[in-house]
Structure formats: structure tokens, C-alpha cells
PDB file of C-alpha atoms in Angstrom:
ATOM      1  CA  MET A   1       9.234 -11.780 -21.977  1.00 74.00           C
ATOM      2  CA  MET A   2       5.131 -11.972 -21.575  1.00 79.00           C
ATOM      3  CA  ASP A   3       4.499 -15.659 -22.992  1.00 80.00           C
ATOM      4  CA  ILE A   4       7.198 -16.532 -20.589  1.00 85.00           C
ATOM      5  CA  LEU A   5       5.232 -14.714 -17.974  1.00 87.00           C
ATOM      6  CA  ARG A   6       1.854 -15.963 -18.341  1.00 87.00           C
ATOM      7  CA  GLN A   7       3.404 -19.255 -17.654  1.00 90.00           C
ATOM      8  CA  ILE A   8       3.710 -18.521 -14.217  1.00 92.00           C
ATOM      9  CA  SER A   9       1.202 -20.104 -12.036  1.00 93.00           C
ATOM     10  CA  VAL A  10       0.096 -20.526  -7.938  1.00 95.00           C
ATOM     11  CA  THR A  11       2.621 -23.440  -8.391  1.00 94.00           C
ATOM     12  CA  CYS A  12       5.323 -20.925  -9.085  1.00 94.00           C
ATOM     13  CA  PHE A  13       5.311 -18.690  -5.804  1.00 96.00           C
ATOM     14  CA  SER A  14       4.074 -21.418  -4.032  1.00 96.00           C
ATOM     15  CA  THR A  15       7.103 -23.925  -4.460  1.00 96.00           C
ATOM     16  CA  SER A  16       9.164 -20.489  -3.642  1.00 96.00           C
ATOM     17  CA  TYR A  17       8.298 -20.276  -0.555  1.00 97.00           C
ATOM     18  CA  LEU A  18       7.884 -23.742   0.498  1.00 97.00           C
ATOM     19  CA  VAL A  19      11.989 -24.268  -0.285  1.00 96.00           C
ATOM     20  CA  VAL A  20      11.976 -21.015   1.819  1.00 96.00           C
ATOM     21  CA  LEU A  21      10.519 -23.081   4.769  1.00 96.00           C
ATOM     22  CA  VAL A  22      12.865 -25.925   4.596  1.00 95.00           C
ATOM     23  CA  LEU A  23      16.230 -23.440   4.606  1.00 94.00           C
ATOM     24  CA  GLU A  24      14.628 -22.067   7.333  1.00 93.00           C
ATOM     25  CA  ALA A  25      14.120 -25.612   9.834  1.00 92.00           C
ATOM     26  CA  LEU A  26      18.088 -26.660   7.997  1.00 91.00           C
ATOM     27  CA  ARG A  27      18.688 -23.919  11.113  1.00 88.00           C
ATOM     28  CA  PHE A  28      18.314 -26.967  13.570  1.00 86.00           C
ATOM     29  CA  LEU A  29      21.019 -29.139  11.926  1.00 84.00           C
ATOM     30  CA  GLY A  30      23.706 -26.656  12.118  1.00 80.00           C
ATOM     31  CA  ARG A  31      24.944 -24.006  10.105  1.00 83.00           C
ATOM     32  CA  VAL A  32      24.351 -24.895   6.517  1.00 83.00           C
ATOM     33  CA  PRO A  33      27.123 -22.797   4.263  1.00 88.00           C
ATOM     34  CA  GLY A  34      24.833 -20.661   1.690  1.00 90.00           C
ATOM     35  CA  ARG A  35      21.520 -21.215   3.385  1.00 92.00           C
ATOM     36  CA  GLY A  36      20.650 -17.207   3.958  1.00 91.00           C
ATOM     37  CA  LEU A  37      21.522 -16.645   0.442  1.00 94.00           C
ATOM     38  CA  ALA A  38      19.428 -18.990  -0.976  1.00 95.00           C
ATOM     39  CA  VAL A  39      16.418 -17.694   1.370  1.00 95.00           C
ATOM     40  CA  ILE A  40      17.084 -14.146   0.498  1.00 95.00           C
ATOM     41  CA  VAL A  41      17.042 -15.299  -3.882  1.00 96.00           C
ATOM     42  CA  MET A  42      14.045 -17.784  -3.116  1.00 97.00           C
ATOM     43  CA  MET A  43      11.825 -14.933  -1.836  1.00 97.00           C
ATOM     44  CA  CYS A  44      12.658 -12.717  -4.079  1.00 97.00           C
ATOM     45  CA  LEU A  45      11.609 -14.945  -6.939  1.00 96.00           C
ATOM     46  CA  GLY A  46       9.007 -16.026  -4.781  1.00 96.00           C
ATOM     47  CA  ILE A  47       7.729 -12.109  -4.612  1.00 97.00           C
ATOM     48  CA  PHE A  48       8.453 -11.576  -7.916  1.00 96.00           C
ATOM     49  CA  THR A  49       6.120 -14.198  -9.826  1.00 96.00           C
ATOM     50  CA  HIS A  50       3.390 -13.227  -6.390  1.00 97.00           C
ATOM     51  CA  VAL A  51       2.925  -9.926  -7.999  1.00 96.00           C
ATOM     52  CA  THR A  52       3.441 -10.883 -11.836  1.00 95.00           C
ATOM     53  CA  TYR A  53       0.909 -13.749 -11.120  1.00 95.00           C
ATOM     54  CA  LEU A  54      -1.541 -11.570  -9.559  1.00 95.00           C
ATOM     55  CA  MET A  55      -1.363  -8.524 -12.224  1.00 93.00           C
ATOM     56  CA  LEU A  56      -1.586 -10.730 -14.607  1.00 93.00           C
ATOM     57  CA  ARG A  57      -4.869 -12.621 -13.677  1.00 91.00           C
ATOM     58  CA  ALA A  58      -6.173  -8.427 -13.062  1.00 89.00           C
ATOM     59  CA  ALA A  59      -5.009  -7.812 -16.661  1.00 87.00           C
ATOM     60  CA  ALA A  60      -7.182 -10.285 -17.723  1.00 87.00           C
ATOM     61  CA  ILE A  61     -10.266  -9.449 -16.959  1.00 83.00           C
ATOM     62  CA  SER A  62     -12.409  -7.866 -20.335  1.00 74.00           C
ATOM     63  CA  SER A  63     -13.089  -4.247 -19.296  1.00 68.00           C
ATOM     64  CA  GLU A  64     -16.389  -4.630 -21.207  1.00 69.00           C
ATOM     65  CA  ASP A  65     -17.321  -7.659 -18.177  1.00 73.00           C
ATOM     66  CA  ASN A  66     -18.990  -6.391 -15.369  1.00 78.00           C
ATOM     67  CA  ILE A  67     -16.316  -8.461 -13.249  1.00 84.00           C
ATOM     68  CA  GLY A  68     -14.024  -6.408 -10.895  1.00 87.00           C
ATOM     69  CA  ARG A  69     -10.233  -6.438 -11.422  1.00 88.00           C
ATOM     70  CA  LEU A  70      -8.890  -8.582  -8.186  1.00 89.00           C
ATOM     71  CA  ALA A  71     -12.214  -8.799  -6.727  1.00 89.00           C
ATOM     72  CA  THR A  72     -12.472 -12.907  -5.559  1.00 91.00           C
ATOM     73  CA  TRP A  73     -11.933 -14.103  -2.631  1.00 92.00           C
ATOM     74  CA  THR A  74      -9.294 -15.947  -4.358  1.00 94.00           C
ATOM     75  CA  ASP A  75      -7.110 -12.438  -5.394  1.00 94.00           C
ATOM     76  CA  TRP A  76      -7.809 -11.325  -1.613  1.00 93.00           C
ATOM     77  CA  SER A  77      -6.637 -14.027  -0.339  1.00 95.00           C
ATOM     78  CA  LEU A  78      -3.697 -13.891  -2.764  1.00 96.00           C
ATOM     79  CA  MET A  79      -2.882 -10.692  -1.629  1.00 96.00           C
ATOM     80  CA  VAL A  80      -3.243 -11.611   2.317  1.00 95.00           C
ATOM     81  CA  ALA A  81      -0.023 -14.067   1.615  1.00 96.00           C
ATOM     82  CA  LEU A  82       1.969 -11.409  -0.245  1.00 95.00           C
ATOM     83  CA  GLY A  83       1.275  -9.245   2.466  1.00 94.00           C
ATOM     84  CA  LEU A  84       2.713 -11.609   4.517  1.00 95.00           C
ATOM     85  CA  ALA A  85       5.718 -12.708   3.023  1.00 96.00           C
ATOM     86  CA  ILE A  86       6.479  -9.336   2.492  1.00 94.00           C
ATOM     87  CA  ALA A  87       6.627  -8.640   6.008  1.00 92.00           C
ATOM     88  CA  PHE A  88       8.622 -11.808   6.647  1.00 95.00           C
ATOM     89  CA  PHE A  89      11.308 -10.441   3.836  1.00 95.00           C
ATOM     90  CA  ALA A  90      11.181  -7.346   5.899  1.00 90.00           C
ATOM     91  CA  PHE A  91      11.883  -8.577   9.087  1.00 90.00           C
ATOM     92  CA  TYR A  92      14.026 -11.049   7.511  1.00 93.00           C
ATOM     93  CA  LEU A  93      16.529  -8.757   6.105  1.00 89.00           C
ATOM     94  CA  ARG A  94      16.253  -6.585   9.047  1.00 84.00           C
ATOM     95  CA  ARG A  95      16.980  -9.387  11.593  1.00 86.00           C
ATOM     96  CA  PRO A  96      18.840 -12.493   9.232  1.00 88.00           C
ATOM     97  CA  ASP A  97      19.641 -14.759  12.734  1.00 87.00           C
ATOM     98  CA  THR A  98      16.214 -14.636  14.394  1.00 88.00           C
ATOM     99  CA  VAL A  99      13.833 -17.776  12.904  1.00 89.00           C
ATOM    100  CA  ILE A 100      10.386 -16.058  12.524  1.00 91.00           C
ATOM    101  CA  GLY A 101      10.278 -18.221   9.441  1.00 92.00           C
ATOM    102  CA  LEU A 102       9.053 -21.000  11.219  1.00 93.00           C
ATOM    103  CA  PHE A 103       5.831 -19.098  11.798  1.00 95.00           C
ATOM    104  CA  PHE A 104       5.130 -16.739   8.939  1.00 96.00           C
ATOM    105  CA  LEU A 105       5.971 -19.289   6.228  1.00 96.00           C
ATOM    106  CA  PRO A 106       3.157 -21.888   7.554  1.00 96.00           C
ATOM    107  CA  ALA A 107       0.885 -18.957   7.461  1.00 96.00           C
ATOM    108  CA  ILE A 108       1.875 -17.734   3.963  1.00 97.00           C
ATOM    109  CA  LEU A 109       1.769 -21.027   2.352  1.00 97.00           C
ATOM    110  CA  ALA A 110      -2.345 -21.764   4.596  1.00 97.00           C
ATOM    111  CA  MET A 111      -3.516 -18.387   3.182  1.00 97.00           C
ATOM    112  CA  ILE A 112      -2.648 -19.665  -0.898  1.00 97.00           C
ATOM    113  CA  ALA A 113      -4.403 -22.950   0.446  1.00 96.00           C
ATOM    114  CA  LEU A 114      -7.555 -20.993   1.608  1.00 96.00           C
ATOM    115  CA  SER A 115      -7.207 -19.085  -2.359  1.00 94.00           C
ATOM    116  CA  GLN A 116      -7.259 -22.353  -3.899  1.00 94.00           C
ATOM    117  CA  MET A 117     -10.374 -23.886  -1.605  1.00 95.00           C
ATOM    118  CA  VAL A 118     -12.883 -20.523  -2.489  1.00 94.00           C
ATOM    119  CA  SER A 119     -11.397 -20.123  -6.276  1.00 90.00           C
ATOM    120  CA  HIS A 120     -15.372 -21.505  -7.069  1.00 90.00           C
ATOM    121  CA  MET A 121     -16.511 -18.126  -5.325  1.00 90.00           C
ATOM    122  CA  PRO A 122     -18.457 -16.140  -7.130  1.00 86.00           C
ATOM    123  CA  ALA A 123     -16.655 -12.339  -8.209  1.00 84.00           C
ATOM    124  CA  PHE A 124     -18.416  -9.317  -7.463  1.00 86.00           C
ATOM    125  CA  GLU A 125     -20.073  -7.134  -9.697  1.00 87.00           C
ATOM    126  CA  ARG A 126     -17.268  -4.079 -10.872  1.00 87.00           C
ATOM    127  CA  SER A 127     -19.285  -1.827  -9.131  1.00 88.00           C
ATOM    128  CA  GLU A 128     -18.656  -3.241  -5.644  1.00 89.00           C
ATOM    129  CA  ALA A 129     -15.355  -3.839  -6.248  1.00 89.00           C
ATOM    130  CA  VAL A 130     -15.162  -0.244  -6.630  1.00 90.00           C
ATOM    131  CA  GLU A 131     -16.622   0.551  -3.532  1.00 91.00           C
ATOM    132  CA  VAL A 132     -14.323  -2.125  -1.682  1.00 91.00           C
ATOM    133  CA  TRP A 133     -11.280  -0.722  -2.835  1.00 92.00           C
ATOM    134  CA  ARG A 134     -12.254   2.917  -1.811  1.00 91.00           C
ATOM    135  CA  GLY A 135     -12.903   1.780   1.739  1.00 93.00           C
ATOM    136  CA  VAL A 136      -9.960   0.375   2.195  1.00 92.00           C
ATOM    137  CA  HIS A 137      -8.038   2.596   0.065  1.00 91.00           C
ATOM    138  CA  GLY A 138      -9.072   5.375   2.272  1.00 90.00           C
ATOM    139  CA  ALA A 139      -8.761   3.869   5.714  1.00 93.00           C
ATOM    140  CA  SER A 140      -4.560   3.121   4.459  1.00 93.00           C
ATOM    141  CA  MET A 141      -4.343   7.080   3.405  1.00 91.00           C
ATOM    142  CA  MET A 142      -6.405   7.972   6.717  1.00 93.00           C
ATOM    143  CA  LEU A 143      -3.642   5.596   8.699  1.00 93.00           C
ATOM    144  CA  GLY A 144      -0.937   6.698   6.931  1.00 91.00           C
ATOM    145  CA  SER A 145      -1.724   9.889   7.549  1.00 90.00           C
ATOM    146  CA  ALA A 146      -1.786   9.689  11.366  1.00 93.00           C
ATOM    147  CA  ALA A 147       1.478   7.998  11.752  1.00 91.00           C
ATOM    148  CA  VAL A 148       2.807  10.362   9.245  1.00 91.00           C
ATOM    149  CA  LEU A 149       1.292  13.446  11.902  1.00 91.00           C
ATOM    150  CA  VAL A 150       2.497  11.027  15.353  1.00 92.00           C
ATOM    151  CA  GLY A 151       5.450  10.533  13.971  1.00 88.00           C
ATOM    152  CA  PHE A 152       5.805  14.453  13.130  1.00 89.00           C
ATOM    153  CA  LEU A 153       4.938  15.406  16.822  1.00 91.00           C
ATOM    154  CA  ALA A 154       7.599  12.899  18.630  1.00 87.00           C
ATOM    155  CA  GLY A 155      10.229  14.390  15.882  1.00 87.00           C
ATOM    156  CA  ILE A 156       9.555  17.737  17.896  1.00 88.00           C
ATOM    157  CA  MET A 157       9.221  16.316  20.901  1.00 88.00           C
ATOM    158  CA  TYR A 158      12.709  14.346  20.595  1.00 87.00           C
ATOM    159  CA  LEU A 159      14.300  18.014  19.336  1.00 85.00           C
ATOM    160  CA  VAL A 160      12.734  19.691  22.625  1.00 86.00           C
ATOM    161  CA  GLN A 161      14.132  16.824  24.808  1.00 84.00           C
ATOM    162  CA  SER A 162      17.756  16.427  23.408  1.00 83.00           C
ATOM    163  CA  ARG A 163      17.704  20.480  23.211  1.00 81.00           C
ATOM    164  CA  ARG A 164      16.505  19.941  27.309  1.00 80.00           C
ATOM    165  CA  LEU A 165      18.988  17.645  28.042  1.00 79.00           C
ATOM    166  CA  LYS A 166      22.269  19.486  26.774  1.00 78.00           C
ATOM    167  CA  ARG A 167      21.111  22.016  29.238  1.00 74.00           C
ATOM    168  CA  LYS A 168      20.506  20.114  32.116  1.00 72.00           C
ATOM    169  CA  GLN A 169      16.689  21.209  32.145  1.00 65.00           C
ATOM    170  CA  ALA A 170      15.534  17.409  31.923  1.00 61.00           C
ATOM    171  CA  GLY A 171      14.718  17.732  35.526  1.00 60.00           C
ATOM    172  CA  SER A 172      11.736  20.649  35.428  1.00 62.00           C
ATOM    173  CA  ALA A 173       7.983  20.791  35.336  1.00 65.00           C
ATOM    174  CA  LEU A 174       8.079  20.462  31.772  1.00 71.00           C
ATOM    175  CA  ARG A 175       8.950  16.036  31.641  1.00 78.00           C
ATOM    176  CA  LEU A 176       8.419  14.570  28.444  1.00 81.00           C
ATOM    177  CA  PRO A 177       9.247  11.022  26.818  1.00 83.00           C
ATOM    178  CA  THR A 178      12.570   9.550  27.355  1.00 84.00           C
ATOM    179  CA  LEU A 179      14.884   9.583  24.131  1.00 83.00           C
ATOM    180  CA  GLU A 180      14.674   6.126  23.459  1.00 85.00           C
ATOM    181  CA  THR A 181      10.749   6.857  23.932  1.00 88.00           C
ATOM    182  CA  LEU A 182      10.618   9.172  21.303  1.00 86.00           C
ATOM    183  CA  GLN A 183      13.684   7.738  19.221  1.00 85.00           C
ATOM    184  CA  ASN A 184      10.987   4.012  18.829  1.00 87.00           C
ATOM    185  CA  LEU A 185       8.220   5.715  18.054  1.00 88.00           C
ATOM    186  CA  ASN A 186       9.657   7.381  15.140  1.00 85.00           C
ATOM    187  CA  ARG A 187      10.485   4.567  13.927  1.00 86.00           C
ATOM    188  CA  ASN A 188       7.508   2.690  14.390  1.00 89.00           C
ATOM    189  CA  CYS A 189       5.483   5.435  12.588  1.00 89.00           C
ATOM    190  CA  LEU A 190       7.774   5.836   9.477  1.00 88.00           C
ATOM    191  CA  VAL A 191       7.208   1.666   9.097  1.00 89.00           C
ATOM    192  CA  ILE A 192       3.692   2.017   9.607  1.00 91.00           C
ATOM    193  CA  SER A 193       3.035   5.209   7.701  1.00 91.00           C
ATOM    194  CA  THR A 194       4.812   3.505   4.264  1.00 91.00           C
ATOM    195  CA  ALA A 195       3.175   0.211   4.921  1.00 92.00           C
ATOM    196  CA  ALA A 196      -0.385   2.451   5.060  1.00 93.00           C
ATOM    197  CA  VAL A 197       0.551   4.831   2.597  1.00 93.00           C
ATOM    198  CA  GLY A 198       1.934   1.681   0.034  1.00 92.00           C
ATOM    199  CA  LEU A 199      -1.307  -0.532   0.749  1.00 93.00           C
ATOM    200  CA  GLY A 200      -3.551   3.101  -0.075  1.00 92.00           C
ATOM    201  CA  LEU A 201      -1.113   3.982  -2.985  1.00 91.00           C
ATOM    202  CA  VAL A 202      -1.665   0.507  -4.377  1.00 92.00           C
ATOM    203  CA  SER A 203      -5.608   0.254  -3.937  1.00 92.00           C
ATOM    204  CA  GLY A 204      -6.325   3.585  -5.131  1.00 90.00           C
ATOM    205  CA  VAL A 205      -4.953   2.146  -8.790  1.00 90.00           C
ATOM    206  CA  VAL A 206      -6.582  -0.450  -8.315  1.00 91.00           C
ATOM    207  CA  MET A 207      -9.785   1.770  -7.823  1.00 91.00           C
ATOM    208  CA  ASN A 208      -9.383   4.156 -10.811  1.00 88.00           C
ATOM    209  CA  TRP A 209      -8.613   0.888 -12.342  1.00 88.00           C
ATOM    210  CA  ASN A 210     -11.942  -0.624 -11.901  1.00 88.00           C
ATOM    211  CA  ARG A 211     -13.657   2.420 -12.160  1.00 86.00           C
ATOM    212  CA  LEU A 212     -12.089   4.001 -15.526  1.00 83.00           C
ATOM    213  CA  GLY A 213     -11.190   0.794 -17.222  1.00 80.00           C
ATOM    214  CA  VAL A 214      -7.545   2.095 -17.532  1.00 83.00           C
ATOM    215  CA  ILE A 215      -4.605   3.451 -14.742  1.00 83.00           C
ATOM    216  CA  PRO A 216      -4.497   6.768 -14.747  1.00 82.00           C
ATOM    217  CA  TRP A 217      -1.210   7.617 -14.216  1.00 81.00           C
ATOM    218  CA  THR A 218      -0.779  11.019 -14.667  1.00 80.00           C
ATOM    219  CA  ASP A 219      -3.306  12.081 -11.906  1.00 79.00           C
ATOM    220  CA  GLY A 220      -2.634  14.271  -9.589  1.00 78.00           C
ATOM    221  CA  GLY A 221      -3.629  12.042  -6.297  1.00 78.00           C
ATOM    222  CA  ILE A 222      -1.734   9.217  -8.051  1.00 82.00           C
ATOM    223  CA  VAL A 223       1.561  11.018  -8.798  1.00 86.00           C
ATOM    224  CA  LEU A 224       1.264  13.074  -5.140  1.00 85.00           C
ATOM    225  CA  SER A 225       0.924   9.353  -3.377  1.00 86.00           C
ATOM    226  CA  GLY A 226       3.837   8.184  -5.395  1.00 89.00           C
ATOM    227  CA  VAL A 227       5.673  10.703  -4.471  1.00 88.00           C
ATOM    228  CA  LEU A 228       5.002  10.252  -0.659  1.00 88.00           C
ATOM    229  CA  PHE A 229       4.978   6.477  -0.712  1.00 91.00           C
ATOM    230  CA  LEU A 230       8.773   6.742  -2.243  1.00 91.00           C
ATOM    231  CA  TRP A 231       9.881   9.589   0.181  1.00 89.00           C
ATOM    232  CA  LEU A 232       8.062   7.696   3.795  1.00 89.00           C
ATOM    233  CA  ALA A 233      10.333   4.314   1.923  1.00 89.00           C
ATOM    234  CA  SER A 234      13.369   6.114   1.691  1.00 87.00           C
ATOM    235  CA  ALA A 235      13.316   7.421   4.769  1.00 85.00           C
ATOM    236  CA  THR A 236      12.870   4.013   6.913  1.00 84.00           C
ATOM    237  CA  LEU A 237      16.262   2.799   4.613  1.00 84.00           C
ATOM    238  CA  ILE A 238      17.889   5.963   6.019  1.00 81.00           C
ATOM    239  CA  GLU A 239      17.121   5.037   9.404  1.00 77.00           C
ATOM    240  CA  TYR A 240      17.916   1.193   8.604  1.00 75.00           C
ATOM    241  CA  PHE A 241      21.102   2.013   7.641  1.00 71.00           C
ATOM    242  CA  TYR A 242      22.293   4.363  10.098  1.00 68.00           C
ATOM    243  CA  ALA A 243      24.419   3.731  13.092  1.00 58.00           C
ATOM    244  CA  PRO A 244      22.745   3.896  16.545  1.00 59.00           C
ATOM    245  CA  ALA A 245      24.529   6.378  17.886  1.00 54.00           C
ATOM    246  CA  SER A 246      23.588   9.015  14.890  1.00 58.00           C
ATOM    247  CA  ARG A 247      20.343   7.134  14.339  1.00 61.00           C
ATOM    248  CA  GLY A 248      17.556   8.919  16.573  1.00 67.00           C
ATOM    249  CA  ARG A 249      18.195  12.922  15.663  1.00 72.00           C
ATOM    250  CA  LYS A 250      18.762  11.984  12.149  1.00 75.00           C
ATOM    251  CA  VAL A 251      15.397   9.826  12.667  1.00 76.00           C
ATOM    252  CA  ALA A 252      13.780  12.964  13.828  1.00 78.00           C
ATOM    253  CA  TYR A 253      14.587  15.137  11.162  1.00 79.00           C
ATOM    254  CA  LEU A 254      13.571  12.661   8.657  1.00 80.00           C
ATOM    255  CA  THR A 255       9.807  11.802  10.312  1.00 80.00           C
ATOM    256  CA  LEU A 256       9.901  16.375  10.485  1.00 82.00           C
ATOM    257  CA  ALA A 257      10.528  16.285   6.858  1.00 83.00           C
ATOM    258  CA  SER A 258       8.193  13.569   6.021  1.00 84.00           C
ATOM    259  CA  PHE A 259       5.258  15.676   7.413  1.00 83.00           C
ATOM    260  CA  GLY A 260       6.388  18.772   4.589  1.00 83.00           C
ATOM    261  CA  PHE A 261       6.068  16.249   1.680  1.00 81.00           C
ATOM    262  CA  LEU A 262       2.575  14.648   3.225  1.00 82.00           C
ATOM    263  CA  VAL A 263       1.171  18.153   3.296  1.00 83.00           C
ATOM    264  CA  LEU A 264       2.167  18.844  -0.053  1.00 76.00           C
ATOM    265  CA  ALA A 265       0.475  15.952  -0.793  1.00 76.00           C
ATOM    266  CA  MET A 266      -2.165  16.403   0.696  1.00 77.00           C
ATOM    267  CA  THR A 267      -2.618  20.036  -1.459  1.00 76.00           C
ATOM    268  CA  GLY A 268      -2.222  18.863  -4.560  1.00 68.00           C
ATOM    269  CA  VAL A 269      -4.905  16.076  -3.706  1.00 69.00           C
ATOM    270  CA  LEU A 270      -7.133  18.244  -2.338  1.00 70.00           C
ATOM    271  CA  SER A 271      -6.692  21.192  -5.314  1.00 70.00           C
ATOM    272  CA  THR A 272      -7.437  18.599  -8.196  1.00 64.00           C
ATOM    273  CA  SER A 273     -10.621  16.662  -8.657  1.00 62.00           C
ATOM    274  CA  HIS A 274      -8.877  12.967  -7.365  1.00 61.00           C
ATOM    275  CA  GLY A 275     -11.346  10.427  -6.322  1.00 56.00           C
ATOM    276  CA  ALA A 276     -14.232  12.469  -8.533  1.00 57.00           C
ATOM    277  CA  ASP A 277     -16.537  10.310 -10.707  1.00 54.00           C
ATOM    278  CA  ARG A 278     -15.443  11.276 -14.512  1.00 51.00           C
ATOM    279  CA  SER A 279     -18.289   9.839 -16.005  1.00 50.00           C
ATOM    280  CA  GLU A 280     -20.827  11.867 -13.391  1.00 46.00           C
ATOM    281  CA  ALA A 281     -18.184  15.224 -14.059  1.00 44.00           C
ATOM    282  CA  SER A 282     -18.127  15.277 -17.116  1.00 44.00           C
ATOM    283  CA  GLU A 283     -22.215  15.150 -18.163  1.00 46.00           C
ATOM    284  CA  PRO A 284     -23.335  18.796 -18.492  1.00 45.00           C
ATOM    285  CA  VAL A 285     -26.148  19.692 -16.167  1.00 43.00           C
ATOM    286  CA  VAL A 286     -29.051  21.806 -17.974  1.00 47.00           C
ATOM    287  CA  GLU A 287     -31.624  23.437 -16.052  1.00 46.00           C
ATOM    288  CA  THR A 288     -35.168  23.099 -16.514  1.00 46.00           C
ATOM    289  CA  GLU A 289     -38.229  25.696 -16.108  1.00 46.00           C
ATOM    290  CA  LEU A 290     -39.101  24.900 -12.864  1.00 45.00           C
ATOM    291  CA  GLY A 291     -35.125  24.978 -11.623  1.00 47.00           C
ATOM    292  CA  LYS A 292     -33.701  21.712 -11.299  1.00 50.00           C
ATOM    293  CA  PRO A 293     -30.940  20.264 -12.568  1.00 51.00           C
ATOM    294  CA  ALA A 294     -31.996  17.601 -15.789  1.00 50.00           C
ATOM    295  CA  THR A 295     -29.423  15.881 -17.529  1.00 49.00           C
ATOM    296  CA  ASN A 296     -28.376  15.533 -21.497  1.00 49.00           C
ATOM    297  CA  SER A 297     -31.554  13.165 -22.222  1.00 48.00           C
ATOM    298  CA  ASP A 298     -34.140  15.502 -19.959  1.00 51.00           C
ATOM    299  CA  SER A 299     -32.873  18.413 -21.858  1.00 45.00           C
ATOM    300  CA  ASN A 300     -32.754  16.840 -25.803  1.00 48.00           C
ATOM    301  CA  ASP A 301     -36.810  15.307 -24.688  1.00 48.00           C
ATOM    302  CA  ALA A 302     -37.882  19.107 -23.478  1.00 43.00           C
ATOM    303  CA  GLY A 303     -36.302  20.535 -26.511  1.00 45.00           C
ATOM    304  CA  GLU A 304     -38.732  18.104 -28.800  1.00 46.00           C
ATOM    305  CA  LEU A 305     -41.740  18.788 -26.712  1.00 41.00           C
ATOM    306  CA  MET A 306     -41.262  22.998 -27.266  1.00 44.00           C
ATOM    307  CA  THR A 307     -40.237  22.014 -31.228  1.00 46.00           C
ATOM    308  CA  PRO A 308     -44.063  23.092 -33.050  1.00 43.00           C
ATOM    309  CA  ARG A 309     -45.061  20.910 -35.307  1.00 42.00           C
ATOM    310  CA  GLY A 310     -44.401  20.751 -38.503  1.00 44.00           C
ATOM    311  CA  GLU A 311     -41.198  22.006 -38.534  1.00 44.00           C
ATOM    312  CA  SER A 312     -38.464  19.151 -38.533  1.00 40.00           C
TER     313      SER A 312
END
């Protein structure tokens, strides 16, 4: 199986996206039987081969090399193209009657072409890659947390406003946004938080892969972030499949529950050594006679100096 997957190249997913672009252009020729199903199949194939290619490309780098994984301009261009492809596919599944593919797919193919144009540029060193991915991880998780908090507040306001409308108190001095506005805000917060936490989870995995040489799947931060992402993704799907008549209150409850999962994840992350440099944490610190911390090598040197002559 792995031998087959290693045969995947840029041409595979580029061809898939190009076929989808042609299928989208066929809209102008009238109704084409099976066109929608073909778009879904080719997008699934393109995204799968795209992700597989990036993962195999990263795994091909030895842990002994000083080259960062997923730390070249080619990698980043391909990841931007992948993000555009996932966004287009999500929009297409939601509104298959639109023609957004004529805008998204040329941009996707352009980013893939750019990745080949910058392939000659050198890769970043591993330490630089760790810092870059650390920045992406922190920014993404911050954005995701902020979106969950905004959704939590919008959910509270939705429930309060809904209750006031039932009691015919909406015209009082306490004025709140309309239910439609709060419902749209809840929905947008779910989508943004899911995308941001997903990016934060992936960037955290890549950061640890570069820093430690392995992916610590049992790390508490990764596990709890994964649980938070799965809940947000599930909540987004539930919001999508609910009937419009019952969607608003259900989305409000989902955003309230998302806040609970965020608190759980943050508590778990802050109570563990998530993000700490394990190589530095594992090195014991010894107090010297001047009260300054010394490393193992310093303490060994000090021990040699204090050994009397003639003793081994």
C-alpha cells in the first residue's frame, strides 16, 4: 500500500482540481447528468492525494537532518492550495448550485504552480521551522478560543432575547441584537473556531514533529486540542443539518457546550508541560557555590577541580 502511495505526485491532485474546473465550466452548457457527483468524487480524490503527498514529503526528511519538516516555500504554497481546496469543497457541499468553483479552482491551481516555481529555494533550518510553526500554533489557537468565547456570549444573548420575546419584553430598555443576527453570529463563530482550532492542532503536531523528531500523540495538549476540534467539527455539522425552524436555539446550546469544552481543554493544557522544551526540562540544574545554576557539564568540571591530587 505504501509503495502505491509513494507514487503520488503533484500531477495527481493538480489533475483532479483541473478536472473539477472543467466540470464547473460545463454548467454553461446546460444540465450534465452526474456532474455534481463527479465534482464530489474528484475533490475527495484531489484532497486525499494532496494531504498524502504533503505527509510523505515531510516523513521523507530524516530526523538527523537539520532541515525542517513542512518548512519550505513549496510546502507552504501547497498547504495554502490545500486550504483553498478544503474551503471550496465545504462551500460546494453547502451550496452546490453556486459557481464559486470558477473563482476558487484557478486560485488553487495558481498556488500549486507557484509551489513549483519556488522549489529551488532552500528549506528553513529545523530551529527556524519550530519557531514559525509555534507562531502559527499560538495565533490559531488564540483565534479559535476567541471565536468560541464570542459564540458563547452570542449564545447567552440569543437565549435571553428569545425568552424576552416570548414574554413580550423586547421593547424594554434592555435592547439586544435580533435573533437572526445572533444566530448568524453563532454560526460564523462555530465555523471560524473549527477552522482555527483545526489549523492550531495541525501546526502544533508539525511543531512537535520538528522539535522532537516524533509526534507525541499521547501528549495532553494534543489530545485535549483534538477533543475540542472534534466537538467543534461535530457542532458545525449538527448546525448544518438542522432544519432552519429549529436551528437558532440548538446552535446557541452548541456554542455554550463549546465553551465548556474550551475550558476543559485549557485547564488540561495549563496543568501539563505542554509546549515546554523537553530536552531542557530533562537536564538537571545544580547550584554552584556562587548560587548560580549550572548544567551537568559545569558540575562535572567542578567535581574534577575539587578532587585531591593523587586520587583517581
